[in-house]
């Protein structure tokens, strides 16, 4: 049986107590940095309302937080300024898919794919949206046939 010194056990115990506190502190710092970044982007949009990059970044941040309405607004604004931005198209497709609007998601993902044929992530998103959308349509047809 291995015996550890009391100092070793005390340090280990202290470390186990401090880890959750350190993790919480790091999480709070990251959250405050996100809020700070959003604030800076809002100021940038105020001074340059037609800057596509600012709207894309804000829309992406809101999408990651699950704030659908502001994400949609900023991503659509980014696409009005630069309609061939495949990243904004892809993120807007993800937004529509998260809302169950798979038809719209497919169209947007296909547009993004046609702009950048070598982007595998966009192509995989399109294929996934297409497959799920087709499964839902087949289920609906099957349910109508059962009546």
PDB file of C-alpha atoms in Angstrom:
ATOM      1  CA  UNK A   1       0.000   0.000   0.000  1.00  0.00           C
ATOM      2  CA  UNK A   2       1.331   3.409  -0.982  1.00  0.00           C
ATOM      3  CA  UNK A   3       1.411   5.983   1.776  1.00  0.00           C
ATOM      4  CA  UNK A   4       1.380   9.654   0.882  1.00  0.00           C
ATOM      5  CA  UNK A   5       2.681  12.391   3.095  1.00  0.00           C
ATOM      6  CA  UNK A   6       0.090  14.662   4.739  1.00  0.00           C
ATOM      7  CA  UNK A   7       1.456  17.616   2.741  1.00  0.00           C
ATOM      8  CA  UNK A   8       0.882  15.774  -0.556  1.00  0.00           C
ATOM      9  CA  UNK A   9      -2.693  14.898   0.441  1.00  0.00           C
ATOM     10  CA  UNK A  10      -3.367  18.482   1.582  1.00  0.00           C
ATOM     11  CA  UNK A  11      -2.068  19.961  -1.677  1.00  0.00           C
ATOM     12  CA  UNK A  12      -4.082  17.493  -3.717  1.00  0.00           C
ATOM     13  CA  UNK A  13      -7.226  18.256  -1.696  1.00  0.00           C
ATOM     14  CA  UNK A  14      -6.673  22.010  -2.084  1.00  0.00           C
ATOM     15  CA  UNK A  15      -6.172  21.620  -5.826  1.00  0.00           C
ATOM     16  CA  UNK A  16      -9.412  19.661  -6.144  1.00  0.00           C
ATOM     17  CA  UNK A  17     -11.234  22.435  -4.284  1.00  0.00           C
ATOM     18  CA  UNK A  18      -9.743  25.190  -6.442  1.00  0.00           C
ATOM     19  CA  UNK A  19     -10.324  23.626  -9.873  1.00  0.00           C
ATOM     20  CA  UNK A  20     -14.074  24.420 -10.030  1.00  0.00           C
ATOM     21  CA  UNK A  21     -13.393  27.981  -8.885  1.00  0.00           C
ATOM     22  CA  UNK A  22     -10.701  28.429 -11.549  1.00  0.00           C
ATOM     23  CA  UNK A  23     -13.020  26.988 -14.187  1.00  0.00           C
ATOM     24  CA  UNK A  24     -15.810  29.366 -13.146  1.00  0.00           C
ATOM     25  CA  UNK A  25     -13.445  32.347 -13.218  1.00  0.00           C
ATOM     26  CA  UNK A  26     -12.240  31.416 -16.701  1.00  0.00           C
ATOM     27  CA  UNK A  27     -15.826  30.960 -17.917  1.00  0.00           C
ATOM     28  CA  UNK A  28     -16.848  34.357 -16.561  1.00  0.00           C
ATOM     29  CA  UNK A  29     -13.848  36.002 -18.170  1.00  0.00           C
ATOM     30  CA  UNK A  30     -14.648  34.461 -21.557  1.00  0.00           C
ATOM     31  CA  UNK A  31     -18.297  35.518 -21.234  1.00  0.00           C
ATOM     32  CA  UNK A  32     -17.279  39.079 -20.403  1.00  0.00           C
ATOM     33  CA  UNK A  33     -14.945  39.119 -23.414  1.00  0.00           C
ATOM     34  CA  UNK A  34     -17.838  38.049 -25.673  1.00  0.00           C
ATOM     35  CA  UNK A  35     -20.026  40.842 -24.287  1.00  0.00           C
ATOM     36  CA  UNK A  36     -17.150  43.294 -24.748  1.00  0.00           C
ATOM     37  CA  UNK A  37     -16.640  42.136 -28.357  1.00  0.00           C
ATOM     38  CA  UNK A  38     -20.363  42.462 -29.101  1.00  0.00           C
ATOM     39  CA  UNK A  39     -20.357  45.959 -27.664  1.00  0.00           C
ATOM     40  CA  UNK A  40     -17.410  46.939 -29.833  1.00  0.00           C
ATOM     41  CA  UNK A  41     -19.083  45.479 -32.920  1.00  0.00           C
ATOM     42  CA  UNK A  42     -22.282  47.412 -32.197  1.00  0.00           C
ATOM     43  CA  UNK A  43     -20.261  50.625 -31.994  1.00  0.00           C
ATOM     44  CA  UNK A  44     -18.512  49.720 -35.251  1.00  0.00           C
ATOM     45  CA  UNK A  45     -21.869  49.059 -36.947  1.00  0.00           C
ATOM     46  CA  UNK A  46     -23.151  52.410 -35.683  1.00  0.00           C
ATOM     47  CA  UNK A  47     -20.269  54.228 -37.371  1.00  0.00           C
ATOM     48  CA  UNK A  48     -20.144  51.999 -40.467  1.00  0.00           C
ATOM     49  CA  UNK A  49     -23.638  50.503 -40.958  1.00  0.00           C
ATOM     50  CA  UNK A  50     -22.844  49.013 -44.381  1.00  0.00           C
ATOM     51  CA  UNK A  51     -19.771  47.069 -43.318  1.00  0.00           C
ATOM     52  CA  UNK A  52     -20.514  43.478 -44.226  1.00  0.00           C
ATOM     53  CA  UNK A  53     -17.843  42.006 -41.963  1.00  0.00           C
ATOM     54  CA  UNK A  54     -19.235  43.662 -38.831  1.00  0.00           C
ATOM     55  CA  UNK A  55     -22.742  42.382 -39.555  1.00  0.00           C
ATOM     56  CA  UNK A  56     -21.425  38.897 -40.326  1.00  0.00           C
ATOM     57  CA  UNK A  57     -19.481  38.748 -37.057  1.00  0.00           C
ATOM     58  CA  UNK A  58     -22.400  40.033 -34.991  1.00  0.00           C
ATOM     59  CA  UNK A  59     -24.799  37.619 -36.678  1.00  0.00           C
ATOM     60  CA  UNK A  60     -22.436  34.729 -36.045  1.00  0.00           C
ATOM     61  CA  UNK A  61     -22.000  35.665 -32.378  1.00  0.00           C
ATOM     62  CA  UNK A  62     -25.754  35.916 -31.885  1.00  0.00           C
ATOM     63  CA  UNK A  63     -26.287  32.598 -33.664  1.00  0.00           C
ATOM     64  CA  UNK A  64     -23.797  30.901 -31.336  1.00  0.00           C
ATOM     65  CA  UNK A  65     -25.725  32.304 -28.370  1.00  0.00           C
ATOM     66  CA  UNK A  66     -29.041  31.096 -29.794  1.00  0.00           C
ATOM     67  CA  UNK A  67     -30.416  34.620 -30.256  1.00  0.00           C
ATOM     68  CA  UNK A  68     -32.223  33.963 -33.510  1.00  0.00           C
ATOM     69  CA  UNK A  69     -33.837  37.325 -34.346  1.00  0.00           C
ATOM     70  CA  UNK A  70     -30.695  39.484 -34.067  1.00  0.00           C
ATOM     71  CA  UNK A  71     -28.619  36.750 -35.738  1.00  0.00           C
ATOM     72  CA  UNK A  72     -31.016  36.668 -38.693  1.00  0.00           C
ATOM     73  CA  UNK A  73     -31.036  40.481 -38.940  1.00  0.00           C
ATOM     74  CA  UNK A  74     -27.250  40.822 -39.025  1.00  0.00           C
ATOM     75  CA  UNK A  75     -26.620  37.858 -41.331  1.00  0.00           C
ATOM     76  CA  UNK A  76     -29.251  39.100 -43.803  1.00  0.00           C
ATOM     77  CA  UNK A  77     -27.766  42.598 -43.582  1.00  0.00           C
ATOM     78  CA  UNK A  78     -24.327  41.134 -44.345  1.00  0.00           C
ATOM     79  CA  UNK A  79     -25.751  39.350 -47.394  1.00  0.00           C
ATOM     80  CA  UNK A  80     -27.420  42.518 -48.685  1.00  0.00           C
ATOM     81  CA  UNK A  81     -24.022  44.172 -48.747  1.00  0.00           C
ATOM     82  CA  UNK A  82     -22.101  41.149 -50.069  1.00  0.00           C
ATOM     83  CA  UNK A  83     -24.527  38.546 -51.495  1.00  0.00           C
ATOM     84  CA  UNK A  84     -21.819  36.011 -52.368  1.00  0.00           C
ATOM     85  CA  UNK A  85     -20.351  35.596 -48.877  1.00  0.00           C
ATOM     86  CA  UNK A  86     -20.488  31.820 -48.487  1.00  0.00           C
ATOM     87  CA  UNK A  87     -19.838  32.044 -44.733  1.00  0.00           C
ATOM     88  CA  UNK A  88     -22.871  34.276 -44.164  1.00  0.00           C
ATOM     89  CA  UNK A  89     -24.976  32.054 -46.439  1.00  0.00           C
ATOM     90  CA  UNK A  90     -23.861  28.957 -44.527  1.00  0.00           C
ATOM     91  CA  UNK A  91     -24.567  30.525 -41.125  1.00  0.00           C
ATOM     92  CA  UNK A  92     -27.977  31.711 -42.273  1.00  0.00           C
ATOM     93  CA  UNK A  93     -28.648  28.169 -43.531  1.00  0.00           C
ATOM     94  CA  UNK A  94     -27.716  26.824 -40.088  1.00  0.00           C
ATOM     95  CA  UNK A  95     -30.064  29.363 -38.508  1.00  0.00           C
ATOM     96  CA  UNK A  96     -32.976  28.274 -40.729  1.00  0.00           C
ATOM     97  CA  UNK A  97     -32.214  24.605 -40.064  1.00  0.00           C
ATOM     98  CA  UNK A  98     -32.252  25.244 -36.318  1.00  0.00           C
ATOM     99  CA  UNK A  99     -35.747  26.691 -36.754  1.00  0.00           C
ATOM    100  CA  UNK A 100     -36.946  23.666 -38.742  1.00  0.00           C
ATOM    101  CA  UNK A 101     -36.976  25.583 -42.032  1.00  0.00           C
ATOM    102  CA  UNK A 102     -35.028  22.940 -43.931  1.00  0.00           C
ATOM    103  CA  UNK A 103     -36.196  24.009 -47.386  1.00  0.00           C
ATOM    104  CA  UNK A 104     -34.725  27.476 -46.880  1.00  0.00           C
ATOM    105  CA  UNK A 105     -31.620  25.956 -45.301  1.00  0.00           C
ATOM    106  CA  UNK A 106     -31.087  23.733 -48.350  1.00  0.00           C
ATOM    107  CA  UNK A 107     -31.376  26.648 -50.772  1.00  0.00           C
ATOM    108  CA  UNK A 108     -28.940  28.804 -48.798  1.00  0.00           C
ATOM    109  CA  UNK A 109     -26.449  25.971 -48.331  1.00  0.00           C
ATOM    110  CA  UNK A 110     -26.592  25.165 -52.037  1.00  0.00           C
ATOM    111  CA  UNK A 111     -25.964  28.829 -52.901  1.00  0.00           C
ATOM    112  CA  UNK A 112     -22.973  28.815 -50.544  1.00  0.00           C
ATOM    113  CA  UNK A 113     -21.689  25.576 -52.072  1.00  0.00           C
ATOM    114  CA  UNK A 114     -21.953  26.922 -55.617  1.00  0.00           C
ATOM    115  CA  UNK A 115     -19.836  29.902 -54.591  1.00  0.00           C
ATOM    116  CA  UNK A 116     -17.134  27.722 -53.021  1.00  0.00           C
ATOM    117  CA  UNK A 117     -17.172  24.226 -54.509  1.00  0.00           C
ATOM    118  CA  UNK A 118     -14.157  23.126 -52.457  1.00  0.00           C
ATOM    119  CA  UNK A 119     -15.636  23.847 -49.034  1.00  0.00           C
ATOM    120  CA  UNK A 120     -16.463  20.433 -47.586  1.00  0.00           C
ATOM    121  CA  UNK A 121     -18.184  21.805 -44.481  1.00  0.00           C
ATOM    122  CA  UNK A 122     -20.732  23.689 -46.594  1.00  0.00           C
ATOM    123  CA  UNK A 123     -21.248  20.674 -48.848  1.00  0.00           C
ATOM    124  CA  UNK A 124     -21.771  18.402 -45.844  1.00  0.00           C
ATOM    125  CA  UNK A 125     -24.288  20.844 -44.367  1.00  0.00           C
ATOM    126  CA  UNK A 126     -26.183  20.898 -47.661  1.00  0.00           C
ATOM    127  CA  UNK A 127     -26.258  17.094 -47.852  1.00  0.00           C
ATOM    128  CA  UNK A 128     -27.461  16.832 -44.243  1.00  0.00           C
ATOM    129  CA  UNK A 129     -30.230  19.413 -44.796  1.00  0.00           C
ATOM    130  CA  UNK A 130     -31.293  17.646 -47.995  1.00  0.00           C
ATOM    131  CA  UNK A 131     -31.422  14.217 -46.349  1.00  0.00           C
ATOM    132  CA  UNK A 132     -33.402  15.385 -43.325  1.00  0.00           C
ATOM    133  CA  UNK A 133     -35.766  17.454 -45.489  1.00  0.00           C
ATOM    134  CA  UNK A 134     -36.420  14.473 -47.772  1.00  0.00           C
ATOM    135  CA  UNK A 135     -37.026  12.181 -44.781  1.00  0.00           C
ATOM    136  CA  UNK A 136     -39.576  14.628 -43.389  1.00  0.00           C
ATOM    137  CA  UNK A 137     -41.319  14.889 -46.757  1.00  0.00           C
ATOM    138  CA  UNK A 138     -41.471  11.089 -47.085  1.00  0.00           C
ATOM    139  CA  UNK A 139     -42.885  10.801 -43.562  1.00  0.00           C
ATOM    140  CA  UNK A 140     -45.573  13.351 -44.406  1.00  0.00           C
ATOM    141  CA  UNK A 141     -46.465  11.483 -47.615  1.00  0.00           C
ATOM    142  CA  UNK A 142     -46.628   8.212 -45.695  1.00  0.00           C
ATOM    143  CA  UNK A 143     -48.948   9.710 -43.088  1.00  0.00           C
ATOM    144  CA  UNK A 144     -51.231  11.131 -45.787  1.00  0.00           C
ATOM    145  CA  UNK A 145     -51.387   7.706 -47.468  1.00  0.00           C
ATOM    146  CA  UNK A 146     -52.412   6.049 -44.201  1.00  0.00           C
ATOM    147  CA  UNK A 147     -55.563   8.172 -43.894  1.00  0.00           C
TER     148      UNK A 147
END
